[in-house]
Short mmCIF file of C-alpha atoms in Angstrom, two decimals:
data_model
loop_
_atom_site.label_atom_id
_atom_site.label_comp_id
_atom_site.label_asym_id
_atom_site.label_seq_id
_atom_site.Cartn_x
_atom_site.Cartn_y
_atom_site.Cartn_z
CA MET A 219 47.04 42.98 -141.71
CA LEU A 220 50.23 43.85 -139.95
CA ALA A 221 51.03 47.29 -140.22
CA ALA A 222 53.34 47.79 -137.64
CA ILE A 223 56.39 48.93 -138.27
CA ARG A 224 59.36 47.81 -136.33
CA ARG A 225 63.21 48.63 -136.36
CA MET A 226 65.49 45.80 -135.99
CA THR A 227 69.20 46.22 -136.27
CA THR A 228 71.51 44.24 -139.12
CA VAL A 229 74.72 42.84 -139.00
CA ALA A 230 76.32 45.92 -140.46
CA GLY A 231 74.47 47.79 -137.59
CA LYS A 232 72.10 49.77 -139.84
CA ALA A 233 68.29 49.97 -138.83
CA ALA A 234 65.89 48.25 -141.16
CA ARG A 235 62.51 48.85 -140.76
CA LEU A 236 59.80 45.97 -142.30
CA THR A 237 57.45 47.71 -144.55
CA ARG A 238 55.50 44.65 -145.61
CA PHE A 239 54.34 40.95 -144.39
CA SER A 240 52.55 38.83 -146.79
CA LEU A 241 51.01 35.74 -145.74
CA HIS A 242 50.44 33.20 -148.96
CA ALA A 243 49.22 30.76 -147.81
CA PRO A 244 49.81 27.58 -147.23
CA LYS A 245 53.44 27.97 -148.91
CA HIS A 246 55.45 30.69 -147.72
CA VAL A 247 55.74 34.21 -146.59
CA GLU A 248 57.12 37.38 -147.95
CA VAL A 249 58.43 39.77 -145.61
CA GLU A 250 59.81 43.71 -147.49
CA PHE A 251 62.34 45.92 -145.07
CA ASP A 252 62.55 49.60 -145.75
CA ASP A 253 66.52 48.56 -147.15
CA GLY A 254 65.05 46.88 -150.34
CA ARG A 255 65.33 43.53 -149.42
CA ILE A 256 62.80 41.05 -149.74
CA PHE A 257 62.66 37.86 -148.72
CA LYS A 258 60.17 35.13 -149.91
CA LEU A 259 60.50 32.02 -146.99
CA SER A 260 58.81 28.77 -147.67
CA ALA A 261 56.58 26.91 -144.76
CA GLU A 262 59.29 24.55 -144.83
CA PHE A 263 62.11 26.67 -144.26
CA LEU A 264 59.77 28.45 -140.76
CA ARG A 265 59.06 25.11 -139.56
CA ILE A 266 61.98 23.61 -139.10
CA ASN A 267 63.73 27.28 -137.80
CA SER A 268 61.24 27.93 -135.29
CA PRO A 269 62.21 30.39 -132.45
CA ALA A 270 60.81 28.31 -130.03
CA VAL A 271 61.43 25.06 -128.34
CA ASP A 272 59.23 22.28 -129.95
CA GLY A 273 58.38 18.75 -128.09
CA LYS A 274 58.40 17.30 -132.21
CA ILE A 275 62.05 18.08 -132.13
CA ARG A 276 64.62 15.40 -132.32
CA SER A 277 67.66 16.21 -130.72
CA ILE A 278 70.68 14.13 -131.65
CA GLY A 279 73.84 14.57 -130.54
CA GLY A 280 72.97 17.92 -128.89
CA GLU A 281 71.36 18.92 -132.32
CA LYS A 282 68.24 20.19 -133.13
CA VAL A 283 67.06 17.74 -135.94
CA ILE A 284 63.01 18.41 -137.29
CA SER A 285 62.58 16.23 -140.21
CA GLY A 286 59.90 15.00 -142.52
CA ARG A 287 58.02 18.90 -142.69
CA ARG A 288 59.00 19.53 -146.84
CA HIS A 289 55.02 19.73 -147.27
CA VAL A 290 53.97 21.39 -144.35
CA GLY A 291 51.95 24.42 -144.87
CA ILE A 292 50.75 27.83 -142.72
CA MET A 293 47.30 28.16 -142.14
CA SER A 294 47.48 31.52 -140.42
CA ALA A 295 49.45 34.11 -139.25
CA GLU A 296 48.39 36.09 -135.80
CA PRO A 297 50.41 39.51 -135.08
CA VAL A 298 52.05 39.93 -131.65
CA GLY A 299 52.45 42.71 -130.34
CA ASN A 300 54.17 45.40 -132.55
CA TYR A 301 57.15 43.04 -133.18
CA GLY A 302 55.56 39.80 -134.74
CA VAL A 303 53.64 37.36 -135.61
CA ARG A 304 52.70 33.69 -134.37
CA LEU A 305 52.31 31.27 -137.61
CA ASN A 306 50.21 28.09 -137.27
CA PHE A 307 51.53 25.29 -139.13
CA ASP A 308 48.75 22.52 -140.58
CA ASP A 309 51.04 20.08 -138.58
CA LEU A 310 49.32 21.78 -135.59
CA TYR A 311 52.68 23.69 -134.72
CA LYS A 312 51.53 26.96 -133.26
CA THR A 313 54.03 28.11 -130.71
CA GLY A 314 57.04 29.79 -131.80
CA ILE A 315 56.49 33.54 -132.05
CA TYR A 316 58.64 35.02 -135.40
CA SER A 317 59.78 38.76 -134.43
CA TRP A 318 60.73 41.30 -137.13
CA ASP A 319 64.28 41.14 -136.54
CA TYR A 320 64.55 36.94 -136.55
CA PHE A 321 62.43 37.13 -140.22
CA TYR A 322 65.39 39.48 -141.13
CA HIS A 323 67.84 37.10 -139.92
CA LEU A 324 66.34 34.11 -141.29
CA GLY A 325 65.91 35.51 -144.67
CA SER A 326 69.39 36.91 -144.70
CA ASN A 327 70.95 33.44 -143.90
CA LYS A 328 68.36 31.62 -145.87
CA PHE A 329 70.87 29.49 -148.50
CA THR A 330 73.39 28.77 -145.58
CA LEU A 331 70.58 27.68 -142.99
CA MET A 332 68.75 25.56 -145.15
CA ARG A 333 72.03 23.77 -146.69
CA THR A 334 73.44 22.78 -142.88
CA TYR A 335 69.84 22.24 -142.21
CA ILE A 336 69.65 19.37 -145.18
CA LYS A 337 73.69 18.50 -144.62
CA THR A 338 72.62 17.44 -140.74
CA LEU A 339 69.43 15.39 -142.43
CA LYS A 340 71.90 13.17 -144.60
CA LYS A 341 74.18 12.97 -141.25
CA TYR A 342 71.58 11.31 -139.54
CA GLY A 343 70.34 9.67 -142.53
CA LEU A 344 67.21 11.56 -142.04
CA ASN A 345 64.76 12.75 -145.06
CA ARG A 346 62.80 16.09 -145.78
CA ASP A 347 59.61 13.92 -146.34
CA PRO A 348 57.47 12.87 -144.21
CA ARG A 349 57.42 9.00 -143.23
CA GLY A 350 56.48 7.10 -146.33
CA MET A 351 56.57 9.55 -149.06
CA LYS A 352 59.94 9.67 -150.76
#
């Protein structure tokens, strides 16, 4: 599907190249880079870290907060040029374009980003589950 191999710069300044992109709908995306790193990124994680501005985002105290996306799914991935994909989610969100660079960033920082997200939800009394589900 996505044969494009793009160059990106890692934090250490070394070039990493995407070698594989796999959509495992609706649960996750798996990306592999030529430096040996493989990242399995869940639909929820990708949805809450969308690179696009979204009208469904709550801005609380200047923080971007998306809640209730624990069970969101990815319906499809559409190639965008040679640099990334547009993910279409089952909550009808489809405006985010995820570049290969951004996938590498998300994968490299997955645990820190998720921990920060959960702390932010707790701070504002919000939840990962959709309303009415607990």
